[in-house]
Amino acid sequence: MSTPLSRRAAIGGLGLGAAAATFGAATPALAADEERGTGPGHLRRVYQRQKTKAGGVWHSHVAALNAAGVLETVIADDVDAIVDGYSVQKVAVAVAVMDKVDRGELQLGQKLDLQADIILGGSGIYHLHTVWGDDITVANFLTALLLVSDNTAVRMCGRVVPALEINQILAAKGFVNTRVVPVANPNRFFLGKTTPAEMHDLLWRLANKTLLSAKSCDFLLGIMRWVNGYHDGIRRNMSSNERSRVAVKYGADFNTLGAGRHEVGIMFDSSGAPALTFAFFADSLGGLDNYGATHPAVEAHAVLGRQLFDSIPAPVAQAGARTTRPTVDLTPFHQVNGG
């Protein structure tokens, strides 16, 4: 099946019918949280209201640790739907690059020239330079890829990990549907598809340092948690310290069925331990050219983000999970002017 192209999809060069949400009942241990409006039942009701208000077709997965430290599904809405991932796929691309770093075949300090003929517009910063030719490190373009969703950075990734190799790495890690789409140029690709369930799995393994080496997981999470990242959705109604406890990646585009507005990520408790994953994929929406905070689906993300964050106990005790202190340092915000 061919994929309809849009102005932002052509990095290398569908919608599904609505399915009923399947939600489990809250456990008795969570009854008190239900009454306070922080438990799974409350979150499911908020999700249903926001989904209905925003419109479109949603495919979502939210999971959180319960009081016993066991990961439980909170929201399961068409979780195996194969969807256009748009820029959410950049997380999977970054994972493939870091896998090659872990194997010693690539180094974060390795430099590539930023060629004028690979510059793409849309989201990102490299196209704003207007002149090119810099030698930049792998770490540099991965930071641009995840922090500001730079489209040119995708092509830089393809120069060090070709499309077929990206898919081989993802398959070796157990992902069946999360793939990029190769084109004639082996170093170019379309961002491809994923599912909410697989994105949850990727995020949870990243947060628990089992997807890559601990050092590589920390590198990617440090970028995704940084407070200069995306704020329009899940992290909109949060303080800077709260935002630093949420790793996010968004994706926005459109196809023949309408606009897609996606956001995925991980929330950490106050001790720095991963506590919750979310994967919201909404397509068949209106507002094709509205990539801002006023898009109804993005406004829904903002409401859901606040509710999800407030549901996290402090701290969450995990059985068998790696617990680390937060690594995000906000001190530089107070030192910009030498204070």
GROMACS .gro file of C-alpha atoms in nm:
model
  339
    1MET     CA    1   0.000   0.000   0.000
    2SER     CA    2   0.143   0.338  -0.093
    3THR     CA    3   0.166   0.610   0.168
    4PRO     CA    4   0.020   0.954   0.081
    5LEU     CA    5   0.293   1.212   0.096
    6SER     CA    6   0.272   1.557   0.251
    7ARG     CA    7   0.506   1.851   0.274
    8ARG     CA    8   0.673   1.709   0.587
    9ALA     CA    9   0.670   1.337   0.514
   10ALA     CA   10   0.938   1.340   0.242
   11ILE     CA   11   1.241   1.293   0.464
   12GLY     CA   12   1.383   1.040   0.221
   13GLY     CA   13   1.266   1.154  -0.085
   14LEU     CA   14  -0.335   0.556   0.700
   15GLY     CA   15  -0.567   0.606   0.858
   16LEU     CA   16  -0.744   0.305   1.013
   17GLY     CA   17  -1.104   0.269   1.112
   18ALA     CA   18  -1.194   0.362   1.468
   19ALA     CA   19  -1.184   0.074   1.710
   20ALA     CA   20  -1.348   0.059   2.049
   21ALA     CA   21  -1.128   0.138   2.348
   22THR     CA   22  -1.063  -0.147   2.587
   23PHE     CA   23  -1.016  -0.041   2.946
   24GLY     CA   24  -0.960  -0.262   3.248
   25ALA     CA   25  -1.131  -0.202   3.579
   26ALA     CA   26  -0.945  -0.030   3.862
   27THR     CA   27  -0.810  -0.255   4.138
   28PRO     CA   28  -0.946  -0.216   4.492
   29ALA     CA   29  -0.612  -0.078   4.609
   30LEU     CA   30  -0.668   0.221   4.382
   31ALA     CA   31  -1.014   0.308   4.512
   32ALA     CA   32  -0.889   0.600   4.719
   33ASP     CA   33  -0.710   0.743   4.418
   34GLU     CA   34  -1.030   0.710   4.216
   35GLU     CA   35  -1.212   0.923   4.471
   36ARG     CA   36  -0.939   1.188   4.459
   37GLY     CA   37  -0.946   1.191   4.082
   38THR     CA   38  -0.598   1.050   4.025
   39GLY     CA   39  -0.660   0.678   3.964
   40PRO     CA   40  -0.687   0.481   3.639
   41GLY     CA   41  -1.064   0.513   3.616
   42HIS     CA   42  -1.042   0.891   3.641
   43LEU     CA   43  -0.766   0.901   3.379
   44ARG     CA   44  -0.971   0.688   3.141
   45ARG     CA   45  -1.268   0.922   3.180
   46VAL     CA   46  -1.052   1.226   3.113
   47TYR     CA   47  -0.906   1.053   2.807
   48GLN     CA   48  -1.253   0.972   2.669
   49ARG     CA   49  -1.369   1.332   2.716
   50GLN     CA   50  -1.059   1.480   2.552
   51LYS     CA   51  -1.067   1.231   2.266
   52THR     CA   52  -1.432   1.310   2.194
   53LYS     CA   53  -1.371   1.683   2.216
   54ALA     CA   54  -1.071   1.678   1.982
   55GLY     CA   55  -1.232   1.447   1.726
   56GLY     CA   56  -1.048   1.228   1.480
   57VAL     CA   57  -0.944   0.867   1.533
   58TRP     CA   58  -0.723   0.792   1.833
   59HIS     CA   59  -0.487   0.500   1.898
   60SER     CA   60  -0.340   0.522   2.246
   61HIS     CA   61  -0.151   0.333   2.514
   62VAL     CA   62  -0.081   0.450   2.869
   63ALA     CA   63   0.080   0.231   3.136
   64ALA     CA   64   0.183   0.316   3.491
   65LEU     CA   65   0.332   0.146   3.793
   66ASN     CA   66   0.076   0.058   4.057
   67ALA     CA   67   0.126   0.075   4.433
   68ALA     CA   68   0.300  -0.264   4.425
   69GLY     CA   69   0.550  -0.143   4.165
   70VAL     CA   70   0.395  -0.350   3.886
   71LEU     CA   71   0.342  -0.194   3.545
   72GLU     CA   72  -0.029  -0.190   3.459
   73THR     CA   73  -0.210  -0.074   3.149
   74VAL     CA   74  -0.420   0.232   3.221
   75ILE     CA   75  -0.548   0.313   2.870
   76ALA     CA   76  -0.557   0.068   2.580
   77ASP     CA   77  -0.728   0.215   2.277
   78ASP     CA   78  -0.654   0.032   1.951
   79VAL     CA   79  -0.296  -0.025   2.067
   80ASP     CA   80  -0.196  -0.253   1.779
   81ALA     CA   81  -0.308  -0.014   1.506
   82ILE     CA   82  -0.030   0.038   1.252
   83VAL     CA   83  -0.008   0.414   1.212
   84ASP     CA   84   0.206   0.670   1.037
   85GLY     CA   85   0.447   0.765   1.312
   86TYR     CA   86   0.554   1.094   1.156
   87SER     CA   87   0.828   1.254   1.368
   88VAL     CA   88   0.766   1.017   1.659
   89GLN     CA   89   0.964   0.773   1.445
   90LYS     CA   90   1.273   0.985   1.502
   91VAL     CA   91   1.306   0.817   1.842
   92ALA     CA   92   1.335   0.478   1.672
   93VAL     CA   93   1.590   0.621   1.427
   94ALA     CA   94   1.794   0.760   1.718
   95VAL     CA   95   1.782   0.420   1.889
   96ALA     CA   96   1.926   0.258   1.576
   97VAL     CA   97   2.211   0.512   1.566
   98MET     CA   98   2.291   0.456   1.934
   99ASP     CA   99   2.283   0.079   1.885
  100LYS     CA  100   2.564   0.123   1.635
  101VAL     CA  101   2.749   0.341   1.888
  102ASP     CA  102   2.709   0.069   2.151
  103ARG     CA  103   2.861  -0.184   1.911
  104GLY     CA  104   3.165   0.037   1.859
  105GLU     CA  105   3.093   0.097   1.490
  106LEU     CA  106   3.020   0.465   1.540
  107GLN     CA  107   3.117   0.734   1.792
  108LEU     CA  108   2.914   1.027   1.922
  109GLY     CA  109   3.216   1.249   1.858
  110GLN     CA  110   3.250   1.141   1.496
  111LYS     CA  111   3.201   1.436   1.259
  112LEU     CA  112   3.016   1.470   0.930
  113ASP     CA  113   2.993   1.773   0.704
  114LEU     CA  114   2.655   1.943   0.693
  115GLN     CA  115   2.606   1.948   0.318
  116ALA     CA  116   2.388   2.211   0.150
  117ASP     CA  117   2.222   1.957  -0.078
  118ILE     CA  118   2.067   1.758   0.209
  119ILE     CA  119   1.906   2.052   0.391
  120LEU     CA  120   1.532   2.015   0.449
  121GLY     CA  121   1.282   2.273   0.567
  122GLY     CA  122   0.998   2.218   0.809
  123SER     CA  123   1.082   2.148   1.170
  124GLY     CA  124   1.437   2.198   1.294
  125ILE     CA  125   1.720   2.449   1.299
  126TYR     CA  126   1.973   2.357   1.032
  127HIS     CA  127   1.772   2.510   0.746
  128LEU     CA  128   1.776   2.843   0.932
  129HIS     CA  129   2.154   2.873   0.899
  130THR     CA  130   2.126   2.984   0.532
  131VAL     CA  131   2.491   2.886   0.485
  132TRP     CA  132   2.624   2.536   0.539
  133GLY     CA  133   2.944   2.336   0.545
  134ASP     CA  134   3.000   2.289   0.918
  135ASP     CA  135   3.150   1.968   1.048
  136ILE     CA  136   2.911   1.848   1.318
  137THR     CA  137   2.923   1.550   1.550
  138VAL     CA  138   2.681   1.259   1.564
  139ALA     CA  139   2.584   1.388   1.909
  140ASN     CA  140   2.503   1.726   1.755
  141PHE     CA  141   2.256   1.602   1.496
  142LEU     CA  142   2.098   1.351   1.736
  143THR     CA  143   2.032   1.638   1.976
  144ALA     CA  144   1.872   1.838   1.693
  145LEU     CA  145   1.674   1.532   1.588
  146LEU     CA  146   1.509   1.479   1.927
  147LEU     CA  147   1.503   1.827   2.080
  148VAL     CA  148   1.367   2.028   1.785
  149SER     CA  149   1.267   1.738   1.556
  150ASP     CA  150   1.510   1.851   1.286
  151ASN     CA  151   1.429   1.700   0.946
  152THR     CA  152   1.780   1.746   0.809
  153ALA     CA  153   1.908   1.548   1.107
  154VAL     CA  154   1.714   1.248   0.975
  155ARG     CA  155   1.924   1.258   0.660
  156MET     CA  156   2.238   1.288   0.870
  157CYS     CA  157   2.131   0.974   1.057
  158GLY     CA  158   2.080   0.797   0.726
  159ARG     CA  159   2.440   0.872   0.631
  160VAL     CA  160   2.569   0.671   0.927
  161VAL     CA  161   2.294   0.405   0.950
  162PRO     CA  162   2.129   0.326   0.614
  163ALA     CA  163   1.757   0.255   0.601
  164LEU     CA  164   1.784  -0.122   0.571
  165GLU     CA  165   2.021  -0.135   0.866
  166ILE     CA  166   1.782   0.074   1.076
  167ASN     CA  167   1.506  -0.178   1.009
  168GLN     CA  168   1.738  -0.470   1.084
  169ILE     CA  169   1.831  -0.316   1.420
  170LEU     CA  170   1.467  -0.253   1.509
  171ALA     CA  171   1.375  -0.609   1.412
  172ALA     CA  172   1.659  -0.751   1.622
  173LYS     CA  173   1.521  -0.560   1.920
  174GLY     CA  174   1.184  -0.728   1.877
  175PHE     CA  175   0.987  -0.459   1.697
  176VAL     CA  176   0.766  -0.606   1.427
  177ASN     CA  177   0.588  -0.300   1.289
  178THR     CA  178   0.816  -0.006   1.373
  179ARG     CA  179   0.999   0.056   1.048
  180VAL     CA  180   1.131   0.328   0.820
  181VAL     CA  181   1.054   0.304   0.448
  182PRO     CA  182   1.361   0.270   0.224
  183VAL     CA  183   1.386   0.453  -0.109
  184ALA     CA  184   1.626   0.423  -0.404
  185ASN     CA  185   1.900   0.612  -0.220
  186PRO     CA  186   2.006   0.370   0.058
  187ASN     CA  187   2.083   0.661   0.293
  188ARG     CA  188   1.737   0.817   0.258
  189PHE     CA  189   1.402   0.695   0.381
  190PHE     CA  190   1.050   0.789   0.476
  191LEU     CA  191   0.983   0.780   0.850
  192GLY     CA  192   0.734   0.495   0.823
  193LYS     CA  193   0.499   0.335   1.072
  194THR     CA  194   0.469   0.209   1.428
  195THR     CA  195   0.203   0.106   1.679
  196PRO     CA  196   0.113   0.248   2.021
  197ALA     CA  197   0.201  -0.086   2.182
  198GLU     CA  198   0.546  -0.101   2.024
  199MET     CA  199   0.618   0.262   2.108
  200HIS     CA  200   0.526   0.191   2.470
  201ASP     CA  201   0.766  -0.103   2.470
  202LEU     CA  202   1.044   0.106   2.319
  203LEU     CA  203   0.995   0.385   2.573
  204TRP     CA  204   0.973   0.156   2.877
  205ARG     CA  205   1.287  -0.033   2.779
  206LEU     CA  206   1.465   0.296   2.713
  207ALA     CA  207   1.364   0.430   3.056
  208ASN     CA  208   1.475   0.111   3.231
  209LYS     CA  209   1.811   0.099   3.046
  210THR     CA  210   1.743  -0.235   2.873
  211LEU     CA  211   1.699  -0.116   2.514
  212LEU     CA  212   2.057   0.011   2.478
  213SER     CA  213   2.355   0.050   2.709
  214ALA     CA  214   2.279   0.256   3.019
  215LYS     CA  215   2.503   0.535   2.887
  216SER     CA  216   2.321   0.548   2.553
  217CYS     CA  217   1.979   0.541   2.720
  218ASP     CA  218   2.081   0.829   2.945
  219PHE     CA  219   2.204   1.028   2.645
  220LEU     CA  220   1.875   0.999   2.458
  221LEU     CA  221   1.661   1.055   2.767
  222GLY     CA  222   1.864   1.361   2.864
  223ILE     CA  223   1.774   1.522   2.531
  224MET     CA  224   1.408   1.422   2.546
  225ARG     CA  225   1.374   1.552   2.903
  226TRP     CA  226   1.545   1.883   2.844
  227VAL     CA  227   1.324   2.185   2.913
  228ASN     CA  228   1.396   2.359   2.581
  229GLY     CA  229   1.208   2.084   2.399
  230TYR     CA  230   0.845   2.058   2.291
  231HIS     CA  231   0.599   2.232   2.525
  232ASP     CA  232   0.274   2.272   2.331
  233GLY     CA  233   0.129   1.936   2.432
  234ILE     CA  234   0.185   1.708   2.731
  235ARG     CA  235   0.426   1.947   2.910
  236ARG     CA  236   0.234   2.270   2.848
  237ASN     CA  237   0.086   2.315   3.195
  238MET     CA  238   0.397   2.227   3.394
  239SER     CA  239   0.678   2.409   3.571
  240SER     CA  240   1.032   2.379   3.438
  241ASN     CA  241   1.115   2.125   3.710
  242GLU     CA  242   0.806   1.922   3.625
  243ARG     CA  243   0.893   1.933   3.256
  244SER     CA  244   1.237   1.793   3.334
  245ARG     CA  245   1.064   1.481   3.466
  246VAL     CA  246   0.893   1.414   3.132
  247ALA     CA  247   1.073   1.283   2.824
  248VAL     CA  248   0.870   1.363   2.511
  249LYS     CA  249   0.866   1.331   2.134
  250TYR     CA  250   0.589   1.467   1.916
  251GLY     CA  251   0.495   1.407   1.553
  252ALA     CA  252   0.268   1.616   1.334
  253ASP     CA  253   0.174   1.587   0.968
  254PHE     CA  254  -0.121   1.507   0.744
  255ASN     CA  255  -0.226   1.266   0.472
  256THR     CA  256  -0.536   1.216   0.258
  257LEU     CA  257  -0.743   1.128   0.565
  258GLY     CA  258  -0.657   1.443   0.757
  259ALA     CA  259  -0.411   1.574   1.011
  260GLY     CA  260  -0.217   1.360   1.256
  261ARG     CA  261  -0.104   1.490   1.593
  262HIS     CA  262   0.099   1.243   1.799
  263GLU     CA  263   0.291   1.260   2.124
  264VAL     CA  264   0.473   0.988   2.316
  265GLY     CA  265   0.695   0.983   2.622
  266ILE     CA  266   0.791   0.878   2.971
  267MET     CA  267   0.714   1.037   3.305
  268PHE     CA  268   0.949   0.994   3.602
  269ASP     CA  269   0.869   1.011   3.971
  270SER     CA  270   1.040   1.250   4.210
  271SER     CA  271   1.323   1.004   4.274
  272GLY     CA  272   1.404   0.986   3.903
  273ALA     CA  273   1.255   0.640   3.847
  274PRO     CA  274   1.036   0.581   3.540
  275ALA     CA  275   0.673   0.568   3.647
  276LEU     CA  276   0.449   0.602   3.341
  277THR     CA  277   0.455   0.581   2.962
  278PHE     CA  278   0.214   0.744   2.721
  279ALA     CA  279   0.165   0.704   2.348
  280PHE     CA  280  -0.108   0.914   2.189
  281PHE     CA  281  -0.158   0.882   1.814
  282ALA     CA  282  -0.450   1.082   1.672
  283ASP     CA  283  -0.525   1.099   1.300
  284SER     CA  284  -0.814   1.188   1.064
  285LEU     CA  285  -0.817   1.531   1.230
  286GLY     CA  286  -0.891   1.876   1.094
  287GLY     CA  287  -0.655   2.171   1.122
  288LEU     CA  288  -0.404   2.042   0.868
  289ASP     CA  289  -0.193   2.358   0.875
  290ASN     CA  290  -0.220   2.425   1.248
  291TYR     CA  291   0.097   2.290   1.406
  292GLY     CA  292   0.061   2.501   1.719
  293ALA     CA  293  -0.079   2.475   2.068
  294THR     CA  294  -0.434   2.567   1.960
  295HIS     CA  295  -0.488   2.248   1.760
  296PRO     CA  296  -0.769   2.057   1.939
  297ALA     CA  297  -0.566   1.736   1.966
  298VAL     CA  298  -0.267   1.924   2.107
  299GLU     CA  299  -0.494   2.096   2.357
  300ALA     CA  300  -0.618   1.751   2.455
  301HIS     CA  301  -0.258   1.639   2.507
  302ALA     CA  302  -0.203   1.934   2.742
  303VAL     CA  303  -0.499   1.834   2.959
  304LEU     CA  304  -0.395   1.469   2.959
  305GLY     CA  305  -0.036   1.557   3.044
  306ARG     CA  306  -0.132   1.745   3.358
  307GLN     CA  307  -0.367   1.468   3.470
  308LEU     CA  308  -0.113   1.193   3.406
  309PHE     CA  309   0.164   1.378   3.585
  310ASP     CA  310  -0.055   1.445   3.889
  311SER     CA  311  -0.139   1.074   3.910
  312ILE     CA  312   0.222   0.972   3.978
  313PRO     CA  313   0.290   0.884   4.344
  314ALA     CA  314   0.604   1.025   4.498
  315PRO     CA  315   0.813   0.821   4.480
  316VAL     CA  316   0.712   0.507   4.297
  317ALA     CA  317   0.872   0.187   4.432
  318GLN     CA  318   0.975  -0.041   4.149
  319ALA     CA  319   1.039  -0.412   4.159
  320GLY     CA  320   1.347  -0.487   3.952
  321ALA     CA  321   1.360  -0.150   3.776
  322ARG     CA  322   1.674   0.058   3.760
  323THR     CA  323   1.632   0.370   3.973
  324THR     CA  324   1.846   0.677   3.914
  325ARG     CA  325   1.837   1.031   4.035
  326PRO     CA  326   1.729   1.293   3.782
  327THR     CA  327   2.016   1.404   3.560
  328VAL     CA  328   1.856   1.723   3.431
  329ASP     CA  329   2.035   2.026   3.575
  330LEU     CA  330   1.838   2.352   3.555
  331THR     CA  331   2.117   2.564   3.707
  332PRO     CA  332   2.223   2.719   3.373
  333PHE     CA  333   1.887   2.899   3.353
  334HIS     CA  334   2.004   3.114   3.644
  335GLN     CA  335   2.353   3.176   3.506
  336VAL     CA  336   2.285   3.308   3.156
  337ASN     CA  337   2.377   3.661   3.260
  338GLY     CA  338   2.663   3.557   3.482
  339GLY     CA  339   2.455   3.567   3.798
   0.00000   0.00000   0.00000
